[in-house]
XYZ file of C-alpha atoms in Angstrom:
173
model
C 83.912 77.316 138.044
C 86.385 79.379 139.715
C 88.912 77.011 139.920
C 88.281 77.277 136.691
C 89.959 80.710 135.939
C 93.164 79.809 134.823
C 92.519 77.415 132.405
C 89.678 79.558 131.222
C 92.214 82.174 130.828
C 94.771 80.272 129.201
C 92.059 78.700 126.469
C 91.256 82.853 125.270
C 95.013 83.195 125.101
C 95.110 80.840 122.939
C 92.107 80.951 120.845
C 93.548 84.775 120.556
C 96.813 83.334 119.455
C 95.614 80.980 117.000
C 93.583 84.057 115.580
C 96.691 86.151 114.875
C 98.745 83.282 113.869
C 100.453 84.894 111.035
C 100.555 88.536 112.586
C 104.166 89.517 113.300
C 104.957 89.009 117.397
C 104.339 92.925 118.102
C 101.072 92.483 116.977
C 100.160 89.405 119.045
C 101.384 91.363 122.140
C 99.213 93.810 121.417
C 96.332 91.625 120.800
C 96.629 88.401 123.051
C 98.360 90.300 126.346
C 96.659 90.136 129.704
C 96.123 93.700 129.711
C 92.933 93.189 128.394
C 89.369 93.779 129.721
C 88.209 90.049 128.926
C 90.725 88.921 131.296
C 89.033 90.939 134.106
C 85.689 89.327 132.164
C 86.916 85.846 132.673
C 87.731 86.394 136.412
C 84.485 88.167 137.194
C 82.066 85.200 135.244
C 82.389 82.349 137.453
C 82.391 84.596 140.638
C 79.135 86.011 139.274
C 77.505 82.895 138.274
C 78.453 81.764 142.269
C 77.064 85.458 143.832
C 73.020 84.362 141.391
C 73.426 81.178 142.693
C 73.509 81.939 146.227
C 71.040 85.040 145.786
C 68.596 82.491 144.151
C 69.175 79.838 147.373
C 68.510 83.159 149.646
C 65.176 83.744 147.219
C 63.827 80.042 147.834
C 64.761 79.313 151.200
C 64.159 82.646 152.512
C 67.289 82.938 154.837
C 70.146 84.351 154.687
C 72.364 83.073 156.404
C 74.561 80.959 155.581
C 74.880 82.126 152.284
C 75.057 85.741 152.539
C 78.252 85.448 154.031
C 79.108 83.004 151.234
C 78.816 85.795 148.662
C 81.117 88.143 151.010
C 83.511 85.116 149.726
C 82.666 85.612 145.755
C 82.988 89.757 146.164
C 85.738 89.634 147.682
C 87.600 87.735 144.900
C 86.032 90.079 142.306
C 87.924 92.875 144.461
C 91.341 91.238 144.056
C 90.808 90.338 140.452
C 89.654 93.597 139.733
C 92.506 95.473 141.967
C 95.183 93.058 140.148
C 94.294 93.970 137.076
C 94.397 98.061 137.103
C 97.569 97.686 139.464
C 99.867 97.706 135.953
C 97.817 101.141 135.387
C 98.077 102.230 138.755
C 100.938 100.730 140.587
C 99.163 102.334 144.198
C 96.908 99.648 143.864
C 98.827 97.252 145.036
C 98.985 98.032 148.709
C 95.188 97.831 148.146
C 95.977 94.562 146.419
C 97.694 92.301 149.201
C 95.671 92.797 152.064
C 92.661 92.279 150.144
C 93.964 89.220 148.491
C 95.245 88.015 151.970
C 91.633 88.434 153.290
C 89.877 86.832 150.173
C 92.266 83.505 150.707
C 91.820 83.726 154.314
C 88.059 84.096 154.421
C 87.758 81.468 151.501
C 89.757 78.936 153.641
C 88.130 79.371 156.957
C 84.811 78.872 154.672
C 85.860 76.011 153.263
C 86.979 74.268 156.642
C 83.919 75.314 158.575
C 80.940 75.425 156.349
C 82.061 72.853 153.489
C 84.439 70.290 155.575
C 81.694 71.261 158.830
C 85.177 71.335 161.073
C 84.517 71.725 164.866
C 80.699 70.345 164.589
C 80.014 68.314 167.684
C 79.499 64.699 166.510
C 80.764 61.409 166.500
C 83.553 62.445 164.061
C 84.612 65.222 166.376
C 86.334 67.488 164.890
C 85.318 66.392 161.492
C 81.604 66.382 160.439
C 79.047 63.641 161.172
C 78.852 62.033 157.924
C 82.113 60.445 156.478
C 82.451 59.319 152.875
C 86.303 57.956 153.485
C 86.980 55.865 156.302
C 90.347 57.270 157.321
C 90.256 60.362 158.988
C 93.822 61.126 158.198
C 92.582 61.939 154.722
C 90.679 65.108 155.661
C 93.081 66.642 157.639
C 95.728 66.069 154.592
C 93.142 67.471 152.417
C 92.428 70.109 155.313
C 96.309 71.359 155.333
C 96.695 70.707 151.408
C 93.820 73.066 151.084
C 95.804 75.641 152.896
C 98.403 75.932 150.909
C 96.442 76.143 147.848
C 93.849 78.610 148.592
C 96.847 81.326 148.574
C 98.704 79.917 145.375
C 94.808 80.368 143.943
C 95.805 83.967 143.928
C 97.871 83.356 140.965
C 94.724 82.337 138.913
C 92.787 85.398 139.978
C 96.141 87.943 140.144
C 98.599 86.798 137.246
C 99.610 90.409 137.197
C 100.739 90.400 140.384
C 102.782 87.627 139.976
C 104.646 89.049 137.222
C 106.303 91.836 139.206
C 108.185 89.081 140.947
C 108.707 86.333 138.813
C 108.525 85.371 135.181
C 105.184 84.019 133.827
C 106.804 81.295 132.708
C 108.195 79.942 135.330
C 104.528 78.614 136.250
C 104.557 76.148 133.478
C-alpha cells in the first residue's frame, strides 16, 4: 500500500476534479490543490495500516524484534510526509525535511536488502538468501541496485511539495 501513495493521490485529485467540473479554474485550485489535509490523510493510511500490522505480528508472536524496528521504517515516513506537507506553511521545515527524508529512504533500503532480500545471510547463495525463486543471481543484484535508486525517487510520492520548489509538477508526467 505505500507504493501506493501516488496513485492514491492522483485518483482524489481527480475524483475532486471531476466534482468541480464546471467551477471556474480559481475555484478548482482552491478545492483540488495539494494543500489539503486529505493529502497528509492519504500519506499517513497505508503507513498506518503497515505500523497495526506489525503491532498485531508483535501481539501474536510475542517478540519484538524484527518488527519493531520495521515500524521505526513506517514512522519515519509519516515524519517526512507530515514535515513535507507544513513546509509550504513553514518554509523552516525543510531543513527538518531532508535529513529526515534522507534517513527514511536510507533506513527503508538497508531494510529492504537485509531483512526482505536476507543479503549477507550465510548460505549456499552467499550473499543472497538461501532460498532462490529465479535461477540467475544477476537478477537480484539488478533488482538490488534498481531498488536503490528508487527508494529515494519514492520521496516524490510521499513529498510532492518538496518537489515543487525545484521543478514543475508536471514535468513528472
Amino acid at each position: 500500500l505505500t507504493s501506493l501513495i501516488g496513485p492514491m493521490r492522483d485518483i482524489e485529485y481527480t475524483l475532486c476534479y471531476f466534482a468541480y467540473y464546471d467551477a471556474p479554474l480559481s475555484v478548482k485550485k482552491q478545492y483540488c490543490s495539494n494543500n489539503r489535509g486529505i493529502y497528509l490523510l492519504i500519506a499517513y493510511f497505508p503507513n498506518m495500516i503497515s505500523i497495526c500490522i506489525c503491532l498485531k505480528q508483535i501481539i501474536h508472536t510475542g517478540k519484538r524484534s524484527p518488527q519493531q524496528y520495521n515500524i521505526i521504517k513506517f514512522t519515519l515516513s509519516i515524519l517526512t510526509a507530515t514535515l513535507s506537507f507544513f513546509t509550504k506553511s513553514f518554509p523552516i521545515l525543510w531543513y527538518f525535511w531532508f535529513p529526515v527524508a534522507f534517513i527514511s529512504s536510507s533506513y527503508g533500503y538497508g531494510w529492504e536488502i537485509l531483512k526482505d532480500f536476507g543479503l549477507f545471510k550465510e548460505g549456499k547463495n552467499y550473499p543472497l538468501r538461501d532460498t532462490l525463486i529465479y535461477v540467475r543471481k544477476w537478477y537480484y543484484y539488478f533488482v538490488m541496485i534498481t531498488d536503490f535508486f528508487l527508494k529515494y525517487l519514492w520521496l516524490i510520492t510521499i513529498s510532492p511539495e518538496m518537489l515543487q520548489t525545484f521543478i514543475r509538477p508536471q514535468t513528472l508526467g
